[in-house]
mmCIF file of C-alpha atoms and ligand atoms in Angstrom:
data_model
loop_
_atom_site.group_PDB
_atom_site.id
_atom_site.type_symbol
_atom_site.label_atom_id
_atom_site.label_comp_id
_atom_site.label_asym_id
_atom_site.label_seq_id
_atom_site.Cartn_x
_atom_site.Cartn_y
_atom_site.Cartn_z
ATOM 1 C CA MET V 1 77.015 6.887 -25.006
ATOM 2 C CA GLY V 2 80.770 7.012 -25.369
ATOM 3 C CA THR V 3 83.328 4.348 -24.373
ATOM 4 C CA ARG V 4 84.949 4.432 -21.017
ATOM 5 C CA ALA V 5 88.299 3.084 -20.713
ATOM 6 C CA SER V 6 89.768 0.325 -18.297
ATOM 7 C CA ASP V 7 90.327 1.397 -14.721
ATOM 8 C CA ARG V 8 94.011 0.915 -15.261
ATOM 9 C CA SER V 9 93.844 3.204 -18.384
ATOM 10 C CA ARG V 10 91.813 5.808 -16.563
ATOM 11 C CA GLN V 11 94.355 5.848 -13.634
ATOM 12 C CA GLU V 12 97.240 6.455 -16.116
ATOM 13 C CA VAL V 13 95.312 9.408 -17.853
ATOM 14 C CA ALA V 14 94.558 10.803 -14.478
ATOM 15 C CA ARG V 15 98.293 10.624 -13.385
ATOM 16 C CA ALA V 16 99.498 12.160 -16.544
ATOM 17 C CA LEU V 17 96.855 14.952 -16.005
ATOM 18 C CA LEU V 18 98.109 15.576 -12.447
ATOM 19 C CA VAL V 19 101.762 15.488 -13.548
ATOM 20 C CA PHE V 20 101.001 18.331 -16.079
ATOM 21 C CA GLY V 21 98.863 20.127 -13.349
ATOM 22 C CA GLU V 22 102.016 20.291 -11.248
ATOM 23 C CA GLU V 23 103.982 21.676 -14.400
ATOM 24 C CA LEU V 24 101.250 24.258 -14.610
ATOM 25 C CA ASP V 25 101.600 25.006 -10.994
ATOM 26 C CA ALA V 26 105.153 25.579 -11.078
ATOM 27 C CA ILE V 27 105.005 28.037 -14.121
ATOM 28 C CA GLU V 28 102.304 29.856 -12.223
ATOM 29 C CA ALA V 29 104.710 29.992 -9.127
ATOM 30 C CA ASN V 30 107.459 31.562 -11.119
ATOM 31 C CA ARG V 31 105.255 34.276 -12.491
ATOM 32 C CA LEU V 32 105.440 37.694 -10.760
ATOM 33 C CA SER V 33 101.453 37.632 -10.979
ATOM 34 C CA THR V 34 98.572 35.374 -11.539
ATOM 35 C CA VAL V 35 97.532 35.796 -15.210
ATOM 36 C CA LEU V 36 93.766 35.555 -15.734
ATOM 37 C CA THR V 37 93.739 37.870 -18.831
ATOM 38 C CA ILE V 38 96.566 39.151 -21.034
ATOM 39 C CA ASN V 39 95.363 42.675 -20.612
ATOM 40 C CA GLU V 40 97.598 43.760 -17.857
ATOM 41 C CA PRO V 41 95.546 46.594 -16.140
ATOM 42 C CA ALA V 42 92.464 44.162 -16.404
ATOM 43 C CA ASN V 43 94.463 41.464 -14.797
ATOM 44 C CA ASP V 44 95.703 43.722 -11.972
ATOM 45 C CA LEU V 45 92.125 44.622 -11.151
ATOM 46 C CA LEU V 46 91.213 40.850 -11.046
ATOM 47 C CA VAL V 47 94.136 39.760 -8.836
ATOM 48 C CA ASN V 48 94.145 42.540 -6.484
ATOM 49 C CA ASP V 49 90.400 43.467 -5.932
ATOM 50 C CA PRO V 50 88.151 40.807 -4.770
ATOM 51 C CA TRP V 51 85.098 42.654 -6.317
ATOM 52 C CA GLY V 52 86.972 42.661 -9.635
ATOM 53 C CA PHE V 53 87.670 39.056 -9.405
ATOM 54 C CA LEU V 54 83.993 38.123 -8.504
ATOM 55 C CA CYS V 55 82.748 40.458 -11.248
ATOM 56 C CA GLY V 56 85.212 38.637 -13.706
ATOM 57 C CA VAL V 57 83.854 35.081 -12.709
ATOM 58 C CA ILE V 58 80.363 36.452 -13.349
ATOM 59 C CA CYS V 59 81.225 37.763 -16.781
ATOM 60 C CA ASP V 60 83.219 34.730 -17.836
ATOM 61 C CA TYR V 61 80.915 33.171 -20.402
ATOM 62 C CA GLN V 62 80.011 32.995 -24.120
ATOM 63 C CA MET V 63 83.158 35.054 -25.027
ATOM 64 C CA PRO V 64 86.897 34.253 -25.307
ATOM 65 C CA ALA V 65 88.144 34.278 -21.802
ATOM 66 C CA ASP V 66 90.693 36.973 -22.245
ATOM 67 C CA ARG V 67 88.049 39.318 -23.418
ATOM 68 C CA ALA V 68 85.418 38.165 -20.836
ATOM 69 C CA TRP V 69 87.836 38.541 -17.912
ATOM 70 C CA ALA V 70 88.679 42.216 -19.063
ATOM 71 C CA THR V 71 84.982 43.176 -18.652
ATOM 72 C CA PRO V 72 85.250 44.422 -14.975
ATOM 73 C CA TYR V 73 88.330 46.714 -15.986
ATOM 74 C CA ASN V 74 86.390 47.793 -19.060
ATOM 75 C CA LEU V 75 83.435 48.722 -16.902
ATOM 76 C CA SER V 76 85.477 50.436 -14.265
ATOM 77 C CA GLN V 77 87.010 52.719 -17.117
ATOM 78 C CA ARG V 78 83.537 53.681 -18.420
ATOM 79 C CA LEU V 79 81.936 54.275 -14.941
ATOM 80 C CA GLY V 80 85.118 56.414 -13.849
ATOM 81 C CA GLY V 81 85.603 54.220 -10.692
ATOM 82 C CA TRP V 82 85.270 50.905 -9.339
ATOM 83 C CA SER V 83 83.408 49.637 -6.072
ATOM 84 C CA VAL V 84 80.534 47.512 -5.075
ATOM 85 C CA GLU V 85 78.675 50.650 -3.907
ATOM 86 C CA LEU V 86 79.308 52.332 -7.281
ATOM 87 C CA VAL V 87 77.822 49.453 -9.409
ATOM 88 C CA ALA V 88 74.969 48.705 -7.039
ATOM 89 C CA SER V 89 73.863 52.465 -6.722
ATOM 90 C CA ARG V 90 73.980 53.389 -10.478
ATOM 91 C CA PRO V 91 72.279 50.534 -12.384
ATOM 92 C CA MET V 92 71.187 52.591 -15.218
ATOM 93 C CA GLU V 93 74.746 53.869 -15.743
ATOM 94 C CA VAL V 94 76.128 50.322 -15.550
ATOM 95 C CA ARG V 95 73.697 49.020 -18.164
ATOM 96 C CA ARG V 96 74.606 52.050 -20.469
ATOM 97 C CA ALA V 97 78.269 51.367 -19.952
ATOM 98 C CA PHE V 98 77.814 47.795 -20.832
ATOM 99 C CA LEU V 99 75.957 48.663 -24.080
ATOM 100 C CA GLY V 100 78.361 51.163 -25.206
ATOM 101 C CA PRO V 101 78.907 51.173 -28.250
ATOM 102 C CA PRO V 102 80.881 49.101 -28.420
ATOM 103 C CA ALA V 103 79.492 46.711 -25.920
ATOM 104 C CA ILE V 104 81.847 45.294 -23.580
ATOM 105 C CA HIS V 105 80.308 41.838 -23.246
ATOM 106 C CA ARG V 106 78.504 39.611 -25.823
ATOM 107 C CA PHE V 107 75.522 39.701 -23.721
ATOM 108 C CA PRO V 108 75.520 43.340 -22.218
ATOM 109 C CA ASN V 109 72.067 43.348 -20.996
ATOM 110 C CA GLN V 110 71.868 40.115 -19.309
ATOM 111 C CA THR V 111 75.503 40.582 -17.934
ATOM 112 C CA SER V 112 74.995 44.074 -16.568
ATOM 113 C CA GLY V 113 71.910 42.637 -14.698
ATOM 114 C CA PHE V 114 74.057 39.775 -13.137
ATOM 115 C CA VAL V 115 76.726 42.301 -12.062
ATOM 116 C CA ILE V 116 74.396 44.797 -10.545
ATOM 117 C CA ASP V 117 72.772 41.908 -8.703
ATOM 118 C CA GLY V 118 76.125 40.631 -7.573
ATOM 119 C CA ALA V 119 77.140 44.053 -6.213
ATOM 120 C CA ARG V 120 73.857 44.162 -4.277
ATOM 121 C CA ARG V 121 74.465 40.686 -2.886
ATOM 122 C CA VAL V 122 77.865 41.637 -1.801
ATOM 123 C CA ILE V 123 76.371 44.694 0.123
ATOM 124 C CA ASP V 124 73.545 42.696 1.574
ATOM 125 C CA SER V 125 75.083 39.467 2.495
ATOM 126 C CA TYR V 126 78.831 40.108 2.752
ATOM 127 C CA ASP V 127 79.175 43.639 4.415
ATOM 128 C CA GLY V 128 79.991 45.323 0.997
ATOM 129 C CA ASP V 129 83.302 43.475 0.933
ATOM 130 C CA ALA V 130 83.639 40.626 -1.884
ATOM 131 C CA SER V 131 86.583 39.056 -0.019
ATOM 132 C CA ASN V 132 84.051 38.110 2.719
ATOM 133 C CA VAL V 133 82.696 35.572 0.242
ATOM 134 C CA TRP V 134 85.862 33.493 0.899
ATOM 135 C CA ALA V 135 87.699 35.278 3.837
ATOM 136 C CA ASP V 136 86.546 32.795 6.738
ATOM 137 C CA GLU V 137 88.536 29.934 5.500
ATOM 138 C CA PRO V 138 85.455 28.158 4.135
ATOM 139 C CA THR V 139 85.427 24.482 2.928
ATOM 140 C CA ALA V 140 85.478 24.060 -0.956
ATOM 141 C CA ARG V 141 82.152 22.934 -1.014
ATOM 142 C CA ASP V 142 80.696 25.771 1.168
ATOM 143 C CA LEU V 143 82.620 28.280 -1.049
ATOM 144 C CA GLN V 144 81.190 26.560 -4.261
ATOM 145 C CA ARG V 145 77.749 26.923 -2.851
ATOM 146 C CA ARG V 146 78.083 30.567 -1.788
ATOM 147 C CA LEU V 147 79.495 31.376 -5.325
ATOM 148 C CA ILE V 148 76.436 29.620 -7.108
ATOM 149 C CA GLU V 149 74.142 31.777 -5.128
ATOM 150 C CA PHE V 150 75.469 34.646 -7.251
ATOM 151 C CA LYS V 151 73.348 35.199 -10.507
ATOM 152 C CA GLY V 152 75.344 34.333 -13.603
ATOM 153 C CA ILE V 153 77.646 31.929 -11.624
ATOM 154 C CA SER V 154 76.862 28.153 -12.741
ATOM 155 C CA GLN V 155 78.609 24.984 -11.240
ATOM 156 C CA LYS V 156 81.228 25.331 -13.872
ATOM 157 C CA LYS V 157 82.270 28.821 -12.829
ATOM 158 C CA ALA V 158 81.941 28.298 -9.120
ATOM 159 C CA ALA V 159 84.172 25.036 -9.381
ATOM 160 C CA MET V 160 86.771 27.163 -11.561
ATOM 161 C CA ALA V 161 86.690 30.005 -9.025
ATOM 162 C CA VAL V 162 87.370 27.733 -6.073
ATOM 163 C CA GLU V 163 90.405 26.269 -7.921
ATOM 164 C CA ILE V 164 91.665 29.775 -9.014
ATOM 165 C CA LEU V 165 91.395 31.179 -5.438
ATOM 166 C CA TYR V 166 92.938 28.222 -3.979
ATOM 167 C CA ALA V 167 95.799 27.436 -6.248
ATOM 168 C CA GLN V 168 96.399 30.759 -7.932
ATOM 169 C CA LEU V 169 95.447 33.555 -5.448
ATOM 170 C CA GLY V 170 96.686 31.608 -2.306
ATOM 171 C CA VAL V 171 93.345 31.943 -0.545
ATOM 172 C CA PRO V 172 92.936 29.436 2.396
ATOM 173 C CA ILE V 173 90.222 27.074 1.733
ATOM 174 C CA ARG V 174 89.797 23.894 3.661
ATOM 175 C CA GLU V 175 88.745 20.471 2.768
ATOM 176 C CA MET V 176 89.751 20.723 -1.192
ATOM 177 C CA GLU V 177 88.637 17.119 -1.297
ATOM 178 C CA GLY V 178 85.183 18.916 -1.822
ATOM 179 C CA SER V 179 86.581 20.816 -4.830
ATOM 180 C CA ASP V 180 85.204 19.751 -8.189
ATOM 181 C CA ILE V 181 86.129 19.940 -11.932
ATOM 182 C CA ALA V 182 84.215 22.667 -13.983
ATOM 183 C CA TYR V 183 81.765 21.394 -16.577
ATOM 184 C CA ASP V 184 83.378 23.287 -19.310
ATOM 185 C CA VAL V 185 83.413 22.384 -23.083
ATOM 186 C CA HIS V 186 87.288 21.730 -23.039
ATOM 187 C CA VAL V 187 87.035 19.562 -19.981
ATOM 188 C CA ARG V 188 84.281 17.678 -21.345
ATOM 189 C CA ARG V 189 85.977 16.862 -24.628
ATOM 190 C CA VAL V 190 89.184 15.656 -22.839
ATOM 191 C CA MET V 191 87.107 13.578 -20.379
ATOM 192 C CA LEU V 192 85.455 11.922 -23.234
ATOM 193 C CA ARG V 193 88.248 11.148 -25.590
ATOM 194 C CA SER V 194 90.574 10.177 -22.894
ATOM 195 C CA GLY V 195 88.016 7.551 -22.004
ATOM 196 C CA LEU V 196 87.685 8.972 -18.253
ATOM 197 C CA ALA V 197 83.986 9.674 -18.746
ATOM 198 C CA GLU V 198 81.348 7.623 -20.806
ATOM 199 C CA ARG V 199 78.913 10.304 -21.144
ATOM 200 C CA ASP V 200 78.560 14.214 -21.310
ATOM 201 C CA ASP V 201 76.801 14.554 -18.152
ATOM 202 C CA VAL V 202 77.830 17.000 -15.446
ATOM 203 C CA ALA V 203 77.037 14.850 -12.257
ATOM 204 C CA HIS V 204 78.823 11.719 -14.000
ATOM 205 C CA MET V 205 81.839 13.937 -14.744
ATOM 206 C CA VAL V 206 82.028 15.444 -11.326
ATOM 207 C CA GLU V 207 81.882 12.042 -9.980
ATOM 208 C CA VAL V 208 84.502 10.408 -12.151
ATOM 209 C CA ALA V 209 86.924 13.214 -11.039
ATOM 210 C CA ARG V 210 86.100 12.659 -7.343
ATOM 211 C CA ALA V 211 86.607 8.877 -7.628
ATOM 212 C CA LEU V 212 90.110 9.479 -9.630
ATOM 213 C CA HIS V 213 91.557 11.998 -7.254
ATOM 214 C CA PRO V 214 89.510 12.171 -3.972
ATOM 215 C CA GLU V 215 92.208 14.407 -2.222
ATOM 216 C CA ARG V 216 91.384 17.183 -4.405
ATOM 217 C CA PRO V 217 89.092 16.474 -7.609
ATOM 218 C CA GLY V 218 89.451 20.067 -8.710
ATOM 219 C CA ALA V 219 93.166 19.554 -9.378
ATOM 220 C CA LEU V 220 92.155 17.547 -12.629
ATOM 221 C CA ASP V 221 90.441 20.841 -13.932
ATOM 222 C CA LEU V 222 93.127 23.209 -14.907
ATOM 223 C CA PRO V 223 95.324 20.476 -16.891
ATOM 224 C CA MET V 224 92.106 19.283 -18.727
ATOM 225 C CA TRP V 225 91.101 22.782 -19.671
ATOM 226 C CA GLU V 226 94.604 23.730 -20.671
ATOM 227 C CA ILE V 227 94.728 20.493 -22.836
ATOM 228 C CA GLY V 228 91.416 21.145 -24.450
ATOM 229 C CA ARG V 229 92.328 24.655 -25.252
ATOM 230 C CA THR V 230 95.701 23.819 -26.759
ATOM 231 C CA TRP V 231 95.637 20.522 -28.330
ATOM 232 C CA CYS V 232 92.347 18.632 -27.922
ATOM 233 C CA HIS V 233 90.508 20.978 -30.232
ATOM 234 C CA LYS V 234 86.957 20.422 -31.450
ATOM 235 C CA SER V 235 88.053 19.431 -34.887
ATOM 236 C CA ALA V 236 91.462 18.050 -35.717
ATOM 237 C CA PRO V 237 92.908 17.456 -32.286
ATOM 238 C CA ASP V 238 96.634 17.682 -32.229
ATOM 239 C CA CYS V 239 97.175 14.199 -30.288
ATOM 240 C CA ASP V 240 100.775 13.784 -31.467
ATOM 241 C CA SER V 241 101.750 17.036 -29.665
ATOM 242 C CA CYS V 242 99.453 16.593 -26.787
ATOM 243 C CA VAL V 243 101.034 16.294 -23.126
ATOM 244 C CA ILE V 244 98.811 12.968 -22.294
ATOM 245 C CA ALA V 245 99.427 11.467 -25.809
ATOM 246 C CA GLN V 246 101.139 8.478 -24.079
ATOM 247 C CA SER V 247 98.261 7.581 -21.828
ATOM 248 C CA CYS V 248 95.307 8.879 -23.760
ATOM 249 C CA PRO V 249 93.427 6.249 -25.980
ATOM 250 C CA ARG V 250 92.468 9.089 -28.298
ATOM 251 C CA LEU V 251 88.722 8.294 -28.585
ATOM 252 C CA VAL V 252 88.246 11.226 -30.732
ATOM 253 C CA SER V 253 84.746 10.860 -31.966
ATOM 254 C CA ALA V 254 83.560 10.311 -28.495
ATOM 255 C CA ALA V 255 83.245 13.995 -28.043
ATOM 256 C CA ASP V 256 81.418 14.549 -31.298
ATOM 257 C CA GLY V 257 78.247 15.472 -29.565
ATOM 258 C CA VAL V 258 80.028 18.137 -27.237
ATOM 259 C CA ARG V 259 78.348 21.524 -27.832
ATOM 260 C CA GLY V 260 78.655 24.763 -25.956
ATOM 261 C CA ALA V 261 81.322 27.616 -25.333
HETATM 262 S S1 LIG W 1 94.577 15.817 -27.980
HETATM 263 FE FE1 LIG W 1 94.333 13.570 -28.326
HETATM 264 S S2 LIG W 1 95.746 12.726 -27.001
HETATM 265 FE FE2 LIG W 1 95.111 14.669 -26.133
HETATM 266 S S3 LIG W 1 93.461 14.384 -24.799
HETATM 267 FE FE3 LIG W 1 92.755 14.887 -26.993
HETATM 268 S S4 LIG W 1 92.195 12.956 -27.773
HETATM 269 FE FE4 LIG W 1 93.709 12.675 -26.095
#
């Protein structure tokens, strides 16, 4: 069990995280387009095609995010086109396209299965249009539930997708107080080292975020993820450069047991 900071210290950390989150939102607002991967054509597909985005969420695991998010575009290049119908109707081609060589995902067999299943689900449950997953202005909680029904989308990815759709892609989503942080390795490290959470447990961390920022718990997600990726490294965290250095108690060893990608 780790150490949980005092309520006051935790509130200070949460405030610092939200300030950093606003800075990240301002950077995002000044960009011409949302950037989910540095690969430009791959990013265009994610940002402009709902099935591309949904497929990107499904593929975003066990690989560096830039490469994982480029999977839908790489798949479209190998298939010579892009639609849910194409993916659902040509499963063998999709599996071969994933395998390559080179493979377009670290787990080509499993991920191609998730993607084919996702395309079929969009056809069967959402009239073949992935935007219908979120087009009816759902509540954050309902949308998270719908996303988790897709194979390959966990709590972590569903919570992340709700935040991206709402904050970066401008999708109307109601009751963002029902949004959540994603149980991601970067988020977990920051929560433990900053004393926000006392144990590495998804339910506990989700509850901590809900209590700290009930208006929109998910708003704490991106700043923690960015801090984890940029400064709060697994080994040798760069505390002196970290944006929450002034408020963080720097409980570095509290995250020693955090594993995962
Ligand atoms: S890098 Fe250091 S200051 Fe920043 S969150 Fe991690 S432990 Fe805290």
